[in-house]
XYZ file of C-alpha atoms in Angstrom:
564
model
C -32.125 -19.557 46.061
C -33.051 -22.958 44.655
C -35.107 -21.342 41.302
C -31.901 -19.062 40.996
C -29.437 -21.680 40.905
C -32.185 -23.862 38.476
C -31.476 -20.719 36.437
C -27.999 -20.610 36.284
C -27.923 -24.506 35.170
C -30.561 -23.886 32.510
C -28.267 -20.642 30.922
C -25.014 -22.790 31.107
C -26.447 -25.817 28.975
C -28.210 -23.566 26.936
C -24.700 -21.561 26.093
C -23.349 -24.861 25.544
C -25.644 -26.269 23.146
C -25.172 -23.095 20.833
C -21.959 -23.387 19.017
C -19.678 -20.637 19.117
C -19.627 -17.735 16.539
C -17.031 -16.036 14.814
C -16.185 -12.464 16.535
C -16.435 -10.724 12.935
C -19.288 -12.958 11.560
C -23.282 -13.184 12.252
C -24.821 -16.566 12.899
C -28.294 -17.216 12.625
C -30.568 -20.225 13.266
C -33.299 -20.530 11.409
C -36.195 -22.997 12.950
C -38.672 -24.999 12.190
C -41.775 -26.087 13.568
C -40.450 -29.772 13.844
C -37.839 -28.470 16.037
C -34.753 -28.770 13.488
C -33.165 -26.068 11.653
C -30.628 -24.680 9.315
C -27.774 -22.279 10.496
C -26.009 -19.551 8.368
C -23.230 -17.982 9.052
C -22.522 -14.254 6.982
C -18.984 -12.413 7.724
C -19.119 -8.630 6.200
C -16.194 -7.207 7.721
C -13.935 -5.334 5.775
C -10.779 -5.448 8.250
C -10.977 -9.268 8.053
C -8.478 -10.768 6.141
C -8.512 -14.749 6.468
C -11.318 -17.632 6.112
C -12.711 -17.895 9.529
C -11.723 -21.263 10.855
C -14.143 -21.494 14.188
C -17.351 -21.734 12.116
C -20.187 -23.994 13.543
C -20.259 -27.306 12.296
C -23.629 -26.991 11.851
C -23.555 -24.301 9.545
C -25.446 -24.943 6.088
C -24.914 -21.335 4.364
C -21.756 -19.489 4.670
C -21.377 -16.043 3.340
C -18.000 -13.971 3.423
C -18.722 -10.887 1.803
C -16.666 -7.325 1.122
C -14.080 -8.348 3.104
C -9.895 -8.064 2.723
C -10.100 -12.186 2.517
C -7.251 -12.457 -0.614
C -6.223 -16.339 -0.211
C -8.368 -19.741 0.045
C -6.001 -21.957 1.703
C -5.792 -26.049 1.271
C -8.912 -27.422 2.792
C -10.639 -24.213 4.228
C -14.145 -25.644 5.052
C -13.196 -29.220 5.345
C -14.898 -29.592 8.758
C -18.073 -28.373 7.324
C -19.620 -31.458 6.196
C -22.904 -30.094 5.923
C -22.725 -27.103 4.308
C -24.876 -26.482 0.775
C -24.211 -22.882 0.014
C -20.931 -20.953 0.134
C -20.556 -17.656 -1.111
C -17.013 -15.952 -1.426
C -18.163 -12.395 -3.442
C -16.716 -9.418 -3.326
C -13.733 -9.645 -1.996
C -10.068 -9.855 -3.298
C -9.551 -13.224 -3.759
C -6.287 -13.902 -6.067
C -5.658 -17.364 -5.337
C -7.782 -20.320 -4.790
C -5.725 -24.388 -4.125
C -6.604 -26.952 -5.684
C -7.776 -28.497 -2.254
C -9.294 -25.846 -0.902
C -12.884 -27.208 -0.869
C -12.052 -30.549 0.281
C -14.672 -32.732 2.038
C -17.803 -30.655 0.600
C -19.872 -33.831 -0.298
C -22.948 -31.859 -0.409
C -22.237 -28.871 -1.333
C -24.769 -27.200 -3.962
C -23.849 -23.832 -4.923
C -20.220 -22.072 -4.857
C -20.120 -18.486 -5.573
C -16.839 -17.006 -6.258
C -17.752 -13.804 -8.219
C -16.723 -9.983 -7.719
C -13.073 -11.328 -6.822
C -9.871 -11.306 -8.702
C -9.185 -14.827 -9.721
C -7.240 -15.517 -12.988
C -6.825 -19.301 -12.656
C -9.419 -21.479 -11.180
C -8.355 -24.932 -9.895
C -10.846 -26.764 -12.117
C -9.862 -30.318 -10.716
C -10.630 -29.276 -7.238
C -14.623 -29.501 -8.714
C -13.726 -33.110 -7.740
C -14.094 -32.616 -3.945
C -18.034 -31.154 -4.511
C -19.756 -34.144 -6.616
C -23.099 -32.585 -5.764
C -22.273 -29.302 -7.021
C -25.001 -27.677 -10.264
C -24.179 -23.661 -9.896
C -21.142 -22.660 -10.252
C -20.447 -18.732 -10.330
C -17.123 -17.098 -11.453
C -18.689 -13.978 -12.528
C -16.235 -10.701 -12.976
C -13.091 -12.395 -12.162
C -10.153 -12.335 -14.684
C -9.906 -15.803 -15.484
C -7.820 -16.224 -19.595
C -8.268 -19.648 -19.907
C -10.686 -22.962 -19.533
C -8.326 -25.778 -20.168
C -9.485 -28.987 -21.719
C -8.867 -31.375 -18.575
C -12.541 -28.645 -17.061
C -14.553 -30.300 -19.077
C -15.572 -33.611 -17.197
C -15.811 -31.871 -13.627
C -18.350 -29.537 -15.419
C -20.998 -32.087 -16.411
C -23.232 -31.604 -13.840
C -23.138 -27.984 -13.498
C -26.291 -26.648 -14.727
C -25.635 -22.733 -13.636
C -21.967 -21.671 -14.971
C -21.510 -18.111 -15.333
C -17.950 -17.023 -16.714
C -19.098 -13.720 -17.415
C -17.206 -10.341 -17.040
C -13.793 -11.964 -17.048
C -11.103 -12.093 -19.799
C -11.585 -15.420 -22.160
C -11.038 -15.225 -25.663
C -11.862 -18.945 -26.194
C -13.193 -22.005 -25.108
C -12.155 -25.605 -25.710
C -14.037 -26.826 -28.652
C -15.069 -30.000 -26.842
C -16.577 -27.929 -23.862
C -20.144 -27.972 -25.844
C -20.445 -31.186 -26.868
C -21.373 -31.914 -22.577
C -25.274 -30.562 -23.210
C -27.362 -31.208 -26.027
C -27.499 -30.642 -28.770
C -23.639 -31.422 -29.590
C -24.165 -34.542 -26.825
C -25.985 -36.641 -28.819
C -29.011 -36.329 -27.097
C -31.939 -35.474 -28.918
C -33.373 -31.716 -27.639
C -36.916 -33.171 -27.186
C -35.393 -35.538 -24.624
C -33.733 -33.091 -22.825
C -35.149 -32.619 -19.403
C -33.317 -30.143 -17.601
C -32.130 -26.691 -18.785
C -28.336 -25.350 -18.880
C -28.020 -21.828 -18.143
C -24.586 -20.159 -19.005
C -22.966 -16.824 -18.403
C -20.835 -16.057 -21.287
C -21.384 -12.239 -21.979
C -19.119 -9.407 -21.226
C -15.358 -11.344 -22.853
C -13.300 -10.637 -25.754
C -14.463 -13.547 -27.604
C -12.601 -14.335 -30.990
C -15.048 -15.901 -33.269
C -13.299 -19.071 -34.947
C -13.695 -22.676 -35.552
C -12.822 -23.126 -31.984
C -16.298 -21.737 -30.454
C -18.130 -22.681 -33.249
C -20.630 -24.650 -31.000
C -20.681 -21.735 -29.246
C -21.905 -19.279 -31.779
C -24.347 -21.871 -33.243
C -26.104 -22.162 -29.831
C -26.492 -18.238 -29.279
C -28.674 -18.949 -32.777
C -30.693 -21.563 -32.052
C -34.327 -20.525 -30.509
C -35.071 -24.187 -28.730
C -32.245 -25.730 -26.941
C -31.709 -27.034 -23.404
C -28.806 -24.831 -23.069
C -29.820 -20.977 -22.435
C -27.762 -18.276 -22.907
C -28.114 -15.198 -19.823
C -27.048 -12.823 -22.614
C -28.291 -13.810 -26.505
C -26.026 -10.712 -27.741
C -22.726 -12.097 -27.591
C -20.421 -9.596 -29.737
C -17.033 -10.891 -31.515
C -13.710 -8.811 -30.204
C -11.742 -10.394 -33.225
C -10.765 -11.017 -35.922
C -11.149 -7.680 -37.508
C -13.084 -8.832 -39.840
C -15.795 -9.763 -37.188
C -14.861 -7.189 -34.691
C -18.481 -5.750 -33.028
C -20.598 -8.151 -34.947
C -23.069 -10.221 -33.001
C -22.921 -13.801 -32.737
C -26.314 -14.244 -33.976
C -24.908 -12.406 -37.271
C -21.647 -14.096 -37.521
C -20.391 -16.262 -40.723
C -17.998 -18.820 -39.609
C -16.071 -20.793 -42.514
C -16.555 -24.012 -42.711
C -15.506 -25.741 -39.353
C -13.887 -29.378 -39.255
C -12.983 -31.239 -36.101
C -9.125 -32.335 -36.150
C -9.233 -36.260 -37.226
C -5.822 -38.022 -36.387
C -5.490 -41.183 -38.632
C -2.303 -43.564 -37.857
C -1.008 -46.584 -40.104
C 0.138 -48.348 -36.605
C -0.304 -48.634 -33.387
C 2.474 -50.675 -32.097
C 5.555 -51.050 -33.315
C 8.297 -53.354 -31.711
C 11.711 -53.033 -33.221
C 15.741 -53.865 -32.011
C 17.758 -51.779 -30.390
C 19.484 -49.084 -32.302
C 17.389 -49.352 -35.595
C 15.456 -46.269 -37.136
C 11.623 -46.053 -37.160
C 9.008 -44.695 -39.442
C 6.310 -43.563 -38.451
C 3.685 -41.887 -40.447
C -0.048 -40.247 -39.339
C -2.490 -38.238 -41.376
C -4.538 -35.450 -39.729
C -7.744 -34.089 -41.218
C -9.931 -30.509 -40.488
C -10.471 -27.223 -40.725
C -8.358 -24.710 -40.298
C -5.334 -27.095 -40.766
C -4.231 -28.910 -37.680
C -0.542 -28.568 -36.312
C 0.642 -32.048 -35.431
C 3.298 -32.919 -33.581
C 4.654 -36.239 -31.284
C 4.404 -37.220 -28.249
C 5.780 -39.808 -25.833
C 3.798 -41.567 -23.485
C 5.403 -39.570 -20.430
C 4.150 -36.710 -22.093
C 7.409 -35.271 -23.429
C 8.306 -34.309 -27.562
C 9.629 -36.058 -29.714
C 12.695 -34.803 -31.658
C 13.766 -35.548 -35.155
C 10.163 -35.128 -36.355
C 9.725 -34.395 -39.866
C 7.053 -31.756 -40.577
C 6.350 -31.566 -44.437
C 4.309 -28.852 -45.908
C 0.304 -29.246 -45.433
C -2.504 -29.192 -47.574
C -5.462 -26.819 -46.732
C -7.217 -29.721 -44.807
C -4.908 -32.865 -44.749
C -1.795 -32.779 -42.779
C 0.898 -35.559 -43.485
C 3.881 -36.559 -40.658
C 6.648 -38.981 -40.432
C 9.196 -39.184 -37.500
C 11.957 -40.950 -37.488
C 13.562 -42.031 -34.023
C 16.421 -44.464 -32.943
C 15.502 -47.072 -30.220
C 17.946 -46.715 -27.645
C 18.736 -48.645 -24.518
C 20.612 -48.249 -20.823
C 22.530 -51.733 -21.597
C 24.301 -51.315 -25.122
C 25.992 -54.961 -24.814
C 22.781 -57.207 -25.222
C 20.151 -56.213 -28.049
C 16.622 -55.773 -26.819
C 13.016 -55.591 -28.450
C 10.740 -52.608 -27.044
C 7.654 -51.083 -27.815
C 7.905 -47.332 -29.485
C 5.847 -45.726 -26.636
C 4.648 -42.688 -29.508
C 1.114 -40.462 -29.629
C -0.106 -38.614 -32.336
C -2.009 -35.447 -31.075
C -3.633 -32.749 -32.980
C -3.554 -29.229 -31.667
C -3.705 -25.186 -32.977
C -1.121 -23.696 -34.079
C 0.664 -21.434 -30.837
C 3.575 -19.510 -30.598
C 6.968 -20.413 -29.147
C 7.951 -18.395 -25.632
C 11.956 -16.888 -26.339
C 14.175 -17.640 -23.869
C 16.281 -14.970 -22.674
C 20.059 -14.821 -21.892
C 19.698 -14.342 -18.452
C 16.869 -17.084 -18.239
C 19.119 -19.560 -19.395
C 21.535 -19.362 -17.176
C 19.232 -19.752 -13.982
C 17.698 -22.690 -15.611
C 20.596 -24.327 -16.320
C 22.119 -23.749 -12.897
C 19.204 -26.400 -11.522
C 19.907 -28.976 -13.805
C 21.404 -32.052 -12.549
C 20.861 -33.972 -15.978
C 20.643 -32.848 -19.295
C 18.684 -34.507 -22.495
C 16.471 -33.315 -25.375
C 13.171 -32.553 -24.104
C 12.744 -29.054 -24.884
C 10.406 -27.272 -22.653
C 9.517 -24.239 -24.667
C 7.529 -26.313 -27.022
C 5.583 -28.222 -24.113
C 5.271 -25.103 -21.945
C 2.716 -22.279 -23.816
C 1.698 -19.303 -22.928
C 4.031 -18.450 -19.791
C 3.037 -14.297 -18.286
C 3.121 -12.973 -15.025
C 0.137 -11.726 -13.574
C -1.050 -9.776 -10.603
C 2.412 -8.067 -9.609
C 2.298 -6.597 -6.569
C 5.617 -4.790 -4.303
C 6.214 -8.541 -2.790
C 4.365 -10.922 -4.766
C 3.856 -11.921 -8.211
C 1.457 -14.966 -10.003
C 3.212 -16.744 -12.584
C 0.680 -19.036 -14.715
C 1.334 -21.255 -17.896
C -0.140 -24.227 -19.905
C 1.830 -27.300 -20.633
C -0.007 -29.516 -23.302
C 2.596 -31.327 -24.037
C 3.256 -32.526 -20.684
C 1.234 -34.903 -18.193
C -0.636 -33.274 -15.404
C 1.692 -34.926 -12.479
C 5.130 -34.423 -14.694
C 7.450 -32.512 -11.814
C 8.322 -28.825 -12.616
C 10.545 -26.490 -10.764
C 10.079 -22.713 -11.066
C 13.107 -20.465 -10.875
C 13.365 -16.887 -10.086
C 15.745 -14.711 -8.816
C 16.889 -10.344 -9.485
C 17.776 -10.032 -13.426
C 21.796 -10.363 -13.360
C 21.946 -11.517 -9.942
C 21.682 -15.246 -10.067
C 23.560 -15.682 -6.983
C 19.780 -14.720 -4.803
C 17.673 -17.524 -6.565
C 14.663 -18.595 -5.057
C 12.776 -21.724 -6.470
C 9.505 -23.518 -6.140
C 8.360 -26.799 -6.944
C 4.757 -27.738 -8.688
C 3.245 -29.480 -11.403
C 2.848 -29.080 -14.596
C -1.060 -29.167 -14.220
C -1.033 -26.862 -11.453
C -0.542 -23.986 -13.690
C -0.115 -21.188 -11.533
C 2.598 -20.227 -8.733
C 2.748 -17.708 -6.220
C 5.816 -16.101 -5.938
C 6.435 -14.588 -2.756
C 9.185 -12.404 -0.707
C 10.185 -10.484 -3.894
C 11.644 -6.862 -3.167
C 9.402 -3.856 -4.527
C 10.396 -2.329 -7.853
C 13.104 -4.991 -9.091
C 13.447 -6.376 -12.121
C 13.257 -10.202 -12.459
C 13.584 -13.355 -13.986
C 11.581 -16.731 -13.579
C 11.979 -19.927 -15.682
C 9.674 -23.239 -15.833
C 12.151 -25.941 -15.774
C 11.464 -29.861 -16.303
C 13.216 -32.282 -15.089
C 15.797 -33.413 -17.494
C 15.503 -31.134 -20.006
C 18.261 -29.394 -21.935
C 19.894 -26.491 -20.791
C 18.399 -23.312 -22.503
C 15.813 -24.640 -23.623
C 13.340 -23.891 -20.881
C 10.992 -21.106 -21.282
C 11.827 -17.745 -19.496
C 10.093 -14.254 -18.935
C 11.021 -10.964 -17.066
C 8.837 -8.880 -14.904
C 8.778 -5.935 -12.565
C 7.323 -6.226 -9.085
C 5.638 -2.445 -8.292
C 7.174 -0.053 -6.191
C 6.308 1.213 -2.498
C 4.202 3.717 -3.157
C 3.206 3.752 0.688
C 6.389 6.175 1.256
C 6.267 8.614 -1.936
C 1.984 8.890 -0.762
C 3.867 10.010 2.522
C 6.384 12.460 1.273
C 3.862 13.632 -1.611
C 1.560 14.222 1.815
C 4.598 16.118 3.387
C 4.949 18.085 0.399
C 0.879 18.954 0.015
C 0.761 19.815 3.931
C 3.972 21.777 3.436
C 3.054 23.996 0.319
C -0.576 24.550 2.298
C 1.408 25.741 5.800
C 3.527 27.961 3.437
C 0.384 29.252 1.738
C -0.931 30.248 4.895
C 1.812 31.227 7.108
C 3.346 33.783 4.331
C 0.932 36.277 4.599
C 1.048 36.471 7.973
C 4.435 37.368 8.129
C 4.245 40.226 5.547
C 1.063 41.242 7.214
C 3.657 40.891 10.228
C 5.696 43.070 8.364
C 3.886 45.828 7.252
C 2.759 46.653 10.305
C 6.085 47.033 11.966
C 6.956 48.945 9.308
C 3.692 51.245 9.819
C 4.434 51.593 13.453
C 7.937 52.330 12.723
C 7.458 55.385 10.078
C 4.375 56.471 12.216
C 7.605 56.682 15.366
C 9.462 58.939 13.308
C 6.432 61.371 11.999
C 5.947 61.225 15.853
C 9.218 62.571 16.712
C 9.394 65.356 14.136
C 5.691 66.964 15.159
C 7.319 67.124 18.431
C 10.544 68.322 17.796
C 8.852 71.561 15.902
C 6.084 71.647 18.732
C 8.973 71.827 21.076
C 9.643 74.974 18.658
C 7.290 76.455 18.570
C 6.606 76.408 21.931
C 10.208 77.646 22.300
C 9.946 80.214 19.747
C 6.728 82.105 21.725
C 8.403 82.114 24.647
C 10.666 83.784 23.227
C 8.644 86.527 21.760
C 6.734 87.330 25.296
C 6.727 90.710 25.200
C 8.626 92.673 27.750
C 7.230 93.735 31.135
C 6.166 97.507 31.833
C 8.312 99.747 33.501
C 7.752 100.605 37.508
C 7.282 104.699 36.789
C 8.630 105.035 40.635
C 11.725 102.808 40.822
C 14.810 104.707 41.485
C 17.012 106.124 38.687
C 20.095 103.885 39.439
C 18.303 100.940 39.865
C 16.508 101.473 36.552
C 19.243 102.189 34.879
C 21.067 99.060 35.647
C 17.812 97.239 35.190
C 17.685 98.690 31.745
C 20.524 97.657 30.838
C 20.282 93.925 32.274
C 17.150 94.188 29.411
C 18.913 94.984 27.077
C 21.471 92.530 27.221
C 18.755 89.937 27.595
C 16.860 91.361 24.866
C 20.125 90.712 22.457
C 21.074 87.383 23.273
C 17.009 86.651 22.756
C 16.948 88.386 19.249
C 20.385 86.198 18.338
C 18.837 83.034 19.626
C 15.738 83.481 17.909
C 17.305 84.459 14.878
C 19.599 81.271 14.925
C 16.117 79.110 15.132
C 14.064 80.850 12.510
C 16.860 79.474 10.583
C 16.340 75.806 11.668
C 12.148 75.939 11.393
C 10.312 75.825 7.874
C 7.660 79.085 8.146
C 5.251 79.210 5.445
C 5.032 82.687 3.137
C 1.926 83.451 4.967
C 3.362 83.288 8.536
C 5.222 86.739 9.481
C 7.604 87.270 12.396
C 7.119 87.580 16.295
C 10.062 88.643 17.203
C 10.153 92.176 18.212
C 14.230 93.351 17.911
């Protein structure tokens, strides 16, 4: 009883010294011979549909795999201090926060590929200082903004393959060598990127880009040397290694100040001179981030861009005359287009303005499109170069026409991306990026559909398939039904004629039984009345039958039997 109860003691601490496993996961422990170990943790299950938050502490691999996992939410795996490797492939994946991998001091390797990502939070790169592969691999990320570049300098394994860039930021290769300054002999530890499989167009911008898929002995290795060019049309299907780029010439921003300090109320020139190839688009900034107005844009040379601005000092206390800085930036940029504001747009943006001034959003905000509709939910994504990172933005949405049902969220402009949630399926609608103080109708507005149900028409077309099959089947069973009753009925009839002229015929020879023969010694009275009974009965049978060979159908070849 003792060694039993030993038992029972041992089993109990050894239950509690393993930590407990997911229900739809595996956990393995893999030892060593010093008695340590590593535990991973894999989770395959296709009806799971969130992170798994019960994962051992101890767990140094974590693979969620082909599951129905669509959302990373803020600080997932934050109680997972030591884990190295996570893999998130394969699953469907649309949205990833910006915290999401907080607290991951040591992780090594994140894996994201095979999902449906088309905005990575780049700044969240911040939370994983150890990090060197990163993996977004068949996603269908547009964009790498500029602010990427310094969380990718110690990444040595980036693959941004099989996803939908057209560009990179020109700076993004000047982070390995040879573009870093640091001589290629020197360089002791290889690069490997995954750039293949994009619609790359082949311009000044990746350059770099197209001179490193050329170059036989560089630290930075390509996974796929045939990179092909989806544009212009000019380079449409040619190879990198074949391209002919024109001359390329970084932007170069020149100013004649600095500083200026000038009174309140007086005018001030300013004047800046931009240099490259293709021509730079300039335009002003303020230090908060937001345009400048009454900015003078003369006509540019092929490679030397000229701007003045003008702009009136003002101040909040008009009675007493102040000296202040001009808090203005030059910044160079490409050329982009300008987002048109509809008339319905307009109107729900200006029904959340409190104050109005003459920041004008549509030329900070680029590049505004709705992606991933679904019946309830929609992404909404934009870049805003022309306003700081933490500047407060306010998206607004609500059924086109119906501004009364207005929903609105509040983000960043360096967030780039919203989910919009709780829409109706198969609506029209309309969602504007509004900044805080800016003039009404100026802020940048779109319309989109969300997708209909198409869980109840699979139904009724279901109903309707099942239906046209049943009727397939069922209708020639009834005709077969049918016919038979119909058989059985005409066979009734031909039944009842054969023996109505059986009954006939039958009736007919009786009939024509032939008479008996005379007793020779019955007595002369009584065979004289007996004669005469015959004969009467022999009449009325010779009128009876005659009546009925009227009603029966003899053939030519049939003769007779009566005997009148």
């Amino acid at each position: 009883m003792r060694r039993l109860l030993y038992v029972h003691v041992f089993l109990c601490c050894l239950c509690m010294a393993n930590p407990f496993c997911p229900s739809q996961c595996t956990c393995v422990l893999h030892g060593r011979a010093d008695g340590t170990g590593s535990r991973s943790v894999v989770c395959n299950d296709p009806d799971m549909s969130d992170i798994p938050v019960n994962v051992p502490v101890d767990t140094v691999k974590l693979r969620i795999e082909k599951t129905n996992v669509r959302r990373i939410p803020t600080e997932a795996f934050y109680y997972l201090a030591e884990l190295r490797y996570l893999w998130i492939t394969y699953n469907s994946v649309t949205s990833v926060d910006t915290a999401s991998f907080y607290n991951l001091k040591v992780l090594h390797e994140l894996r994201l590929d095979g999902n449906m990502i088309s905005m990575f939070p780049w700044e969240s790169l911040k939370e994983m200082p150890s990090l060197r592969t990163l993996d977004l691999h068949n996603n269908r990320i547009t964009n790498v903004p500029t602010e990427a570049i310094p969380y990718l300098l110690n990444i040595t394994y980036l693959d941004l393959s099989s996803n939908k860039l057209t560009t990179l930021p020109s700076d993004l290769m000047d982070i390995w060598p040879p573009f870093n300054g640091v001589p290629v002999s020197y360089a002791s530890q290889k690069t490997v990127l995954g750039l293949q499989d994009n619609p790359w167009f082949c311009d000044c911008k990746i350059s770099k880009m197209i001179e490193i898929s050329k170059m036989t002995d560089t630290p930075v290795v390509l996974m796929d040397l045939f990179l092909t060019c989806s544009g212009p049309e000019n380079l449409s299907g040619v190879l990198f290694q074949r391209a002919e780029l024109d001359n390329c010439v970084k932007p170069s921003v020149m100013t004649s100040a600095t500083k200026i300090t000038s009174t309140v109320g007086s005018n001030v020139l300013l004047r800046c001179d931009a240099t490259g190839l293709p021509t730079p688009n300039l335009y002003w900034a303020k230090s908060d981030g937001s345009p400048v107005n009454n900015t003078d844009f003369p006509k540019t040379t092929s490679t030397t861009t000229t701007t003045t601005t003008t702009t009136r000092t003002l101040s909040t206390v008009p009675k007493k005359a102040k000296t202040t800085p001009s808090p203005i930036i030059q910044k160079a940029s490409p050329k982009q287009g300008k987002i048109q504001n509809g008339g319905n747009g307009r109107k729900l943006a200006a029904d959340e303005k409190s104050t109005k001034s003459d920041i004008d959003t549509s030329e900070s905000v680029k590049d505004l499109k709705i992606v991933e509709e679904t019946t309830d939910t929609a992404v909404l994504l934009w870049t805003a170069d022309g306003l700081p990172n933490d500047a407060p933005l306010t998206v607004v949405y609500s059924p086109y026409d119906e501004d009364d049902i207005k929903g609105t969220v509040e983000t960043n402009a360096g967030s780039g991306k919203v989910l919009l949630e709780g829409l109706s399926p198969g609506i029209r609608y309309t969602v504007c990026l509004v900044a805080k103080g800016s003039a009404a109708g100026k802020d940048p507005c779109i319309e989109f559909y969300t997708l209909d149900n198409v869980e109840d028409d699979g139904q009724n077309q279901l109903f309707i398939i099942i239906s046209g099959i049943a009727c397939v089947l069922v209708l020639p069973l009834i005709a077969l039904l049918l016919y038979k009753i119909l058989a059985l009925y005409c066979k009734g009839r031909n039944t009842g004629v054969d023996e109505e002229e059986l009954e006939k015929e039958s009736y007919v020879k009786f009939e024509t039984i032939s008479m008996k023969q005379r007793t020779l010694n019955s007595h002369p009275t009584e065979l004289w009345t007996r004669r005469q009974t015959q004969e009467s009965e022999r009449m009325l049978l010779c009128s009876r039958s005659s009546i009925d060979s009227q009603m029966t159908y003899k053939s030519e070849s049939s003769r007779s039997e009566y005997l009148c």
